[in-house]
Coordinates of C-alpha atoms in Angstrom, one line a residue:
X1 CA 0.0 0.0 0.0
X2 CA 1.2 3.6 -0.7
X3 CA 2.5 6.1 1.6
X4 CA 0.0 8.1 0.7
X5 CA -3.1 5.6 1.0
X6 CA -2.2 5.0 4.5
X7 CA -2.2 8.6 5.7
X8 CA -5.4 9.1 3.6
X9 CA -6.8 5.9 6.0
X10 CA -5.4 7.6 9.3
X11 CA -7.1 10.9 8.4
X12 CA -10.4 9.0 7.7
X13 CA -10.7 7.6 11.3
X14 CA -12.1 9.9 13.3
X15 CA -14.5 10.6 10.6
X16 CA -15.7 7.0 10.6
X17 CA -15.0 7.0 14.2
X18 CA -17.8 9.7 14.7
X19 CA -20.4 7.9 13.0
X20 CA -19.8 3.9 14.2
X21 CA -18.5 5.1 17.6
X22 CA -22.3 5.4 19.3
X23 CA -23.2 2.2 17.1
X24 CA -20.7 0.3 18.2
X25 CA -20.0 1.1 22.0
X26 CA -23.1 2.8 23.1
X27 CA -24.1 -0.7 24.5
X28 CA -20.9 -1.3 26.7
X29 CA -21.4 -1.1 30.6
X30 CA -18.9 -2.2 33.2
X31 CA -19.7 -5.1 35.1
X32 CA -20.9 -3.1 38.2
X33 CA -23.0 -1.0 36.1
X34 CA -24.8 -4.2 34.4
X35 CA -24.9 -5.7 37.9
X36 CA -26.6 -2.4 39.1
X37 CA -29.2 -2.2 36.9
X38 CA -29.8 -5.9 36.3
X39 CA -30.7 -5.8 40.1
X40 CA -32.7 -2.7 40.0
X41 CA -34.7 -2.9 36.8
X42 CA -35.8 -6.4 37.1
X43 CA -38.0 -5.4 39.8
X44 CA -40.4 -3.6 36.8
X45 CA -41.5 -4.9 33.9
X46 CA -41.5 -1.1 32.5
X47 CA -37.9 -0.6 33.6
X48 CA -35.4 -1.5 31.0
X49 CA -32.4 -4.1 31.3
X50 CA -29.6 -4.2 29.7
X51 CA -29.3 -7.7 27.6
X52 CA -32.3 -8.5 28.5
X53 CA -35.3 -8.8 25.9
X54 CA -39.2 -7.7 27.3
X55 CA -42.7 -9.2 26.1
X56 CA -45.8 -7.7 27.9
X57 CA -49.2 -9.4 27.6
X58 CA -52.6 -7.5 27.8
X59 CA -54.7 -10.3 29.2
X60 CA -53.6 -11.7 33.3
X61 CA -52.5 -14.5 34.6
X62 CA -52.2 -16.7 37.4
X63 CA -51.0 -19.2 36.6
X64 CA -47.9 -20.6 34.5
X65 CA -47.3 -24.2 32.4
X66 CA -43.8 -25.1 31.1
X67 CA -44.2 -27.9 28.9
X68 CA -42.2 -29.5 26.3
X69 CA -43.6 -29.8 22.7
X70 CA -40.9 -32.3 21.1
X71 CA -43.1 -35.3 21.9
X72 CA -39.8 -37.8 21.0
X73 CA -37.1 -35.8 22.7
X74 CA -37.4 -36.7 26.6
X75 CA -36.2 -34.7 29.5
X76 CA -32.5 -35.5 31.1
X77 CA -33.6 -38.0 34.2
X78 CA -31.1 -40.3 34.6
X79 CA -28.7 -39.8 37.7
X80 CA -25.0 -40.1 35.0
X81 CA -27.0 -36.9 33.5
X82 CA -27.4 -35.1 36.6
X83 CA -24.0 -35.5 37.9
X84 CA -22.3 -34.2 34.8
X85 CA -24.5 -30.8 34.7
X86 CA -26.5 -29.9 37.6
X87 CA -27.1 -26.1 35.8
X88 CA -31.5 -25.8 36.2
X89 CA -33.3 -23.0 34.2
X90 CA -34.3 -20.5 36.4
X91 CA -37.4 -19.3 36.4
X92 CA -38.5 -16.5 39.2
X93 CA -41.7 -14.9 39.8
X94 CA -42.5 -11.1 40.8
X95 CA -45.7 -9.8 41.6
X96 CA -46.9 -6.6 39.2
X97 CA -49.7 -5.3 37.8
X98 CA -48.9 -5.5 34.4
X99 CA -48.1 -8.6 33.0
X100 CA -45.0 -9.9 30.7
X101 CA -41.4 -11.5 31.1
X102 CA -37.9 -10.7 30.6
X103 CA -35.2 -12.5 29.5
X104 CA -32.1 -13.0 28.6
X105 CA -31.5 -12.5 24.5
X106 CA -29.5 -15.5 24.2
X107 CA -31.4 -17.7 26.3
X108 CA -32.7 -20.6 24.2
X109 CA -35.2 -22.3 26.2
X110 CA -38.4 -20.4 25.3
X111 CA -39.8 -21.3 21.8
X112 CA -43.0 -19.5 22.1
X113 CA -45.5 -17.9 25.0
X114 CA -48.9 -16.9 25.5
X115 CA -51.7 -16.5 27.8
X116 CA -54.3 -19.2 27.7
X117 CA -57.3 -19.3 30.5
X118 CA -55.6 -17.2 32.9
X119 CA -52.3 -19.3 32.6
X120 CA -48.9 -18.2 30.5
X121 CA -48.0 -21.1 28.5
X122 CA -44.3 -21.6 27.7
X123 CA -43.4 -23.7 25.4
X124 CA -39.9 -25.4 24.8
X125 CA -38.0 -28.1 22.3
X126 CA -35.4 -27.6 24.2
X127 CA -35.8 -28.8 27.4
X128 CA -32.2 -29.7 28.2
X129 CA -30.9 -26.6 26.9
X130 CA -27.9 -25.3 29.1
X131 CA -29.3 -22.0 30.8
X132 CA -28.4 -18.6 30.4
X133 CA -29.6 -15.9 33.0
X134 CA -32.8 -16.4 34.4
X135 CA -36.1 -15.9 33.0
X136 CA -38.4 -13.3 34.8
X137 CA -42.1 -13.5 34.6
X138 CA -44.5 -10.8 36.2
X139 CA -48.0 -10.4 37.1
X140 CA -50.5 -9.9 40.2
X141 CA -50.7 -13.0 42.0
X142 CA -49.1 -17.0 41.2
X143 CA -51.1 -19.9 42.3
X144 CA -50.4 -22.9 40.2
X145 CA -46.8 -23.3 38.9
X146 CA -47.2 -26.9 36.4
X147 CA -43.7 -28.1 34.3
X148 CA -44.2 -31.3 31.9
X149 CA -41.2 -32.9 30.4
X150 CA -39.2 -29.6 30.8
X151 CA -35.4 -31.1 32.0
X152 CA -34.3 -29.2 35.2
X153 CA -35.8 -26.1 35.8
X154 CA -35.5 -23.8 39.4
X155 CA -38.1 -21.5 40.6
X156 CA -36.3 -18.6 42.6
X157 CA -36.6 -15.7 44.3
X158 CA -40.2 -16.3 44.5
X159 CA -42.2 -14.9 46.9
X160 CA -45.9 -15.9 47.7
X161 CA -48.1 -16.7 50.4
X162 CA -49.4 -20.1 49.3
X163 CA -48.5 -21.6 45.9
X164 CA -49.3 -25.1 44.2
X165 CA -46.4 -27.2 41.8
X166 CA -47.5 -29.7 39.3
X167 CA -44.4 -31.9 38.0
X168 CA -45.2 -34.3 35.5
X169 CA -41.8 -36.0 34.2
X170 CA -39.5 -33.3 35.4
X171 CA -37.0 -32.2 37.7
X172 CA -37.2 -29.2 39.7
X173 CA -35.8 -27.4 42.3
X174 CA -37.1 -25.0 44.4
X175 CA -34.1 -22.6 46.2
X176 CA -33.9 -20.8 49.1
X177 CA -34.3 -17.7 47.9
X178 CA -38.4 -18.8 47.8
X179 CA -40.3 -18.0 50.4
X180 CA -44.1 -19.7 50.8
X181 CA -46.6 -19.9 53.8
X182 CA -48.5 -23.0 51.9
X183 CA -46.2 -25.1 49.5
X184 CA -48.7 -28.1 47.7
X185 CA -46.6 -30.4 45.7
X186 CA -48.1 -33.3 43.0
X187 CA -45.3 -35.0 41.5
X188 CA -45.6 -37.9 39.0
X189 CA -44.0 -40.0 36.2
X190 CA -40.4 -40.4 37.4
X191 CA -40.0 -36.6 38.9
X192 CA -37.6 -35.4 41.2
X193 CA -38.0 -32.9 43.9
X194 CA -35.5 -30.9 45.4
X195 CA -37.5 -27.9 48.3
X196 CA -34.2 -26.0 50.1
X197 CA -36.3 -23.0 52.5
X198 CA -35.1 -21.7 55.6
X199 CA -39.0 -22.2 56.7
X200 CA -41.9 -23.5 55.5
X201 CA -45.5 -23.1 57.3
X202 CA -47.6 -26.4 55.7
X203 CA -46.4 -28.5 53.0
X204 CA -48.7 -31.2 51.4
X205 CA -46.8 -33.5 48.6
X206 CA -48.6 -36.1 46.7
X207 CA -46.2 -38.6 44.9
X208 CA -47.0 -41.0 42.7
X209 CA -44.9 -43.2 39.1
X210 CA -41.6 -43.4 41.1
X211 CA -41.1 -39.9 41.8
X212 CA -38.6 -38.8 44.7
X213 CA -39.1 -35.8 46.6
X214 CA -35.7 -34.2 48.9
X215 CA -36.6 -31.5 51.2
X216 CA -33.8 -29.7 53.2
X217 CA -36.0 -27.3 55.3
X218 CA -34.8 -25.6 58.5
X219 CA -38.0 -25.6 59.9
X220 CA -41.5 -26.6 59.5
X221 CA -45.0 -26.4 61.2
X222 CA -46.5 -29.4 59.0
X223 CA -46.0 -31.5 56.6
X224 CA -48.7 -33.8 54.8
X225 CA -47.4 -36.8 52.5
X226 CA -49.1 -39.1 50.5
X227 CA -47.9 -41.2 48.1
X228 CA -47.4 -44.8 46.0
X229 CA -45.2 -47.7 47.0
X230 CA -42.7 -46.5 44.7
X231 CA -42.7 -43.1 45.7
X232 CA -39.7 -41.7 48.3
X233 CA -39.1 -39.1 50.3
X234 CA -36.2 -37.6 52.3
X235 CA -36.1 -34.9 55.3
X236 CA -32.4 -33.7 55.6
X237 CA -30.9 -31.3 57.6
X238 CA -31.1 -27.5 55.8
X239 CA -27.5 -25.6 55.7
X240 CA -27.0 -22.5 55.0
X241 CA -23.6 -19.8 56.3
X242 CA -24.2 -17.7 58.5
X243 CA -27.7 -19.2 59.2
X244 CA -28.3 -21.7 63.2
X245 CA -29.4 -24.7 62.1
X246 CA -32.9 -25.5 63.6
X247 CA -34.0 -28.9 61.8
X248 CA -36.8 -28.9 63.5
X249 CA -40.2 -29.9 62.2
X250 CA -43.7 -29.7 64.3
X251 CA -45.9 -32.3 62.4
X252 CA -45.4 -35.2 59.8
X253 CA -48.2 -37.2 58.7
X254 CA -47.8 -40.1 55.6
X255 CA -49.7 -42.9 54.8
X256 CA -48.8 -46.6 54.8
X257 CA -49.1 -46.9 51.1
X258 CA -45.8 -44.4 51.0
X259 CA -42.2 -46.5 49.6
X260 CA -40.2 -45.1 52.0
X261 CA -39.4 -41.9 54.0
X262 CA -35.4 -41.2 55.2
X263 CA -35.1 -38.7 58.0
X264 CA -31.5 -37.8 58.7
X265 CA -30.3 -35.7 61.8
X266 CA -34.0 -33.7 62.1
X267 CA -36.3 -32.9 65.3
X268 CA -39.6 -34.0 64.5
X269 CA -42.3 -33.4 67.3
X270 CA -45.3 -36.1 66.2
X271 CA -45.2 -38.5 63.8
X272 CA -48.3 -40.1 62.2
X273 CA -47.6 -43.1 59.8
X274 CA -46.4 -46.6 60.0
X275 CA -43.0 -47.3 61.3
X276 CA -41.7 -50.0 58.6
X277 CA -42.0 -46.9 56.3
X278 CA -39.4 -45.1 58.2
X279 CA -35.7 -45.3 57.4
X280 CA -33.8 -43.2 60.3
X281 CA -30.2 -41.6 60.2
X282 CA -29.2 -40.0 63.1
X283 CA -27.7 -40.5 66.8
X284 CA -29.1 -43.2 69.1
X285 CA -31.1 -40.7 70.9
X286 CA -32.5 -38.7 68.0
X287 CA -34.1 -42.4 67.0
X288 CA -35.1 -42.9 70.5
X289 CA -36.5 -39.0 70.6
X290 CA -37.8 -39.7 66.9
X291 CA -40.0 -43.3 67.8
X292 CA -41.5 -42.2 70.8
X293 CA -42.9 -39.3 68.6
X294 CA -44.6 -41.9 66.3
X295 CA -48.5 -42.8 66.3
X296 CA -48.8 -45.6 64.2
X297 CA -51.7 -44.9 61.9

């Protein structure tokens, strides 16, 4: 190249620089910045954030189905799966009066939404998709919270007073960044439960098709379980820094029919159920405290 085509390019530059400068760097925050307004703005549906795509709906909802439409391609539920990637889709709910969702623009696992008979309908083919952010849906109240063949998915930083899951084929977790008063669990066809809370007022599971429910709550004024012979449940101690273990639950109730139930290292005040059903881990005198807490049913 000549002498004189180079300094004819260097001239150019801050022309060019002028015009693609604002198109190409207008979009760049710092990390703290981003941080900043991902945790303020995602408190609004109006408010903006950055990398982050918004669809409003005029009609309301209540209620919200995650299903998956590929009717050949099954959700990831074998344990070799879960041990190489224990990533979940997160999904969190915030109460507003206008109703939509936010997410991430490269996050794959919504193919298409809409509101159907009060519910928002999410549909997926990818329901092993490796996550990216988490998806944010809003509107005034969340009772009913149903996944079908959806892969791992985690509902966080949720807050309601009561709320009711439906997990058909599925794995979900629900973190302890959730807070609920009532929690209603009806898992089926092979599911698997994980419930991590600090504290949970009642909780009422019904299990049926194999499906395993884990809960590692600190504390708990009742718990109501029914479920099939090959349905399990475990009661595990809830850790968290900084936070005194209490492990420490008022009232469990399950019927005969239920596979098994492990408690492990957890205070539990009365006990209704049969005692074959019970498979104990703890010291000699947590059993001892534990059995004379049973009424056989």
């Amino acid at each position: 190249m000549k002498t004189s085509n180079i300094f004819l390019l260097i001239a150019l530059i801050p022309i060019f620089g002028s015009f693609l400068g604002p198109k190409l760097f207008s979009e760049y925050v710092s990390k703290d910045e981003y941080d900043q307004n991902l945790a303020e703005s995602i408190k609004s549906l109006e408010t903006p954030t950055y990398r982050h795509k918004t669809e409003t709906f005029a009609q309301s909802f209540n209620r919200i189905l995650i299903k998956n439409t590929q009717t050949k391609q099954t959700a990831y539920l074998d344990d070799d799966t879960y041990k190489r990637n224990t990533a979940y889709n997160q999904i969190r709910w915030i109460q507003s009066e206008t109703c939509g969702l936010k997410l991430p623009y490269h996050n794959g696992f919504i193919q298409r939404s809409f509101i159907e008979n009060n519910t928002l309908v999410i549909y997926t083919s990818y329901p092993n998709k490796l996550p990216v952010g988490t998806i944010t849906v809003y509107s005034p109240s969340l009772s009913h919270m149903t996944i079908e063949n959806t892969g791992m998915v985690r509902l966080t930083n949720t807050v309601t007073d009561s709320l009711i899951v439906t997990a058909m084929r599925s794995h979900l977790e629900i973190d302890e960044q959730s807070s609920f008063n009532k929690l209603a669990i009806v898992a089926g066809n092979n599911s698997k439960i994980l419930v991590r809370s600090p504290y949970i007022g009642e909780a009422r599971y019904t299990l049926s098709a194999n499906s395993i429910i884990r809960n590692e709550i600190d504390s708990c004024d009742a718990m109501y379980i029914h479920g099939d012979s090959g349905s399990q449940v475990a009661i595990v101690p809830y850790s968290e820094e900084d936070h005194p273990a209490r492990n420490t639950y008022q009232y469990l109730r399950f019927n005969n029919e239920l596979g098994n139930i492990h408690i492990e290292n957890t205070r539990i005040h009365r006990i209704v159920g049969n005692k074959a059903n019970l498979s104990l881990s703890m010291s000699a005198r947590q059993i001892e405290q534990t059995l004379a807490a049973l009424v056989d049913d």
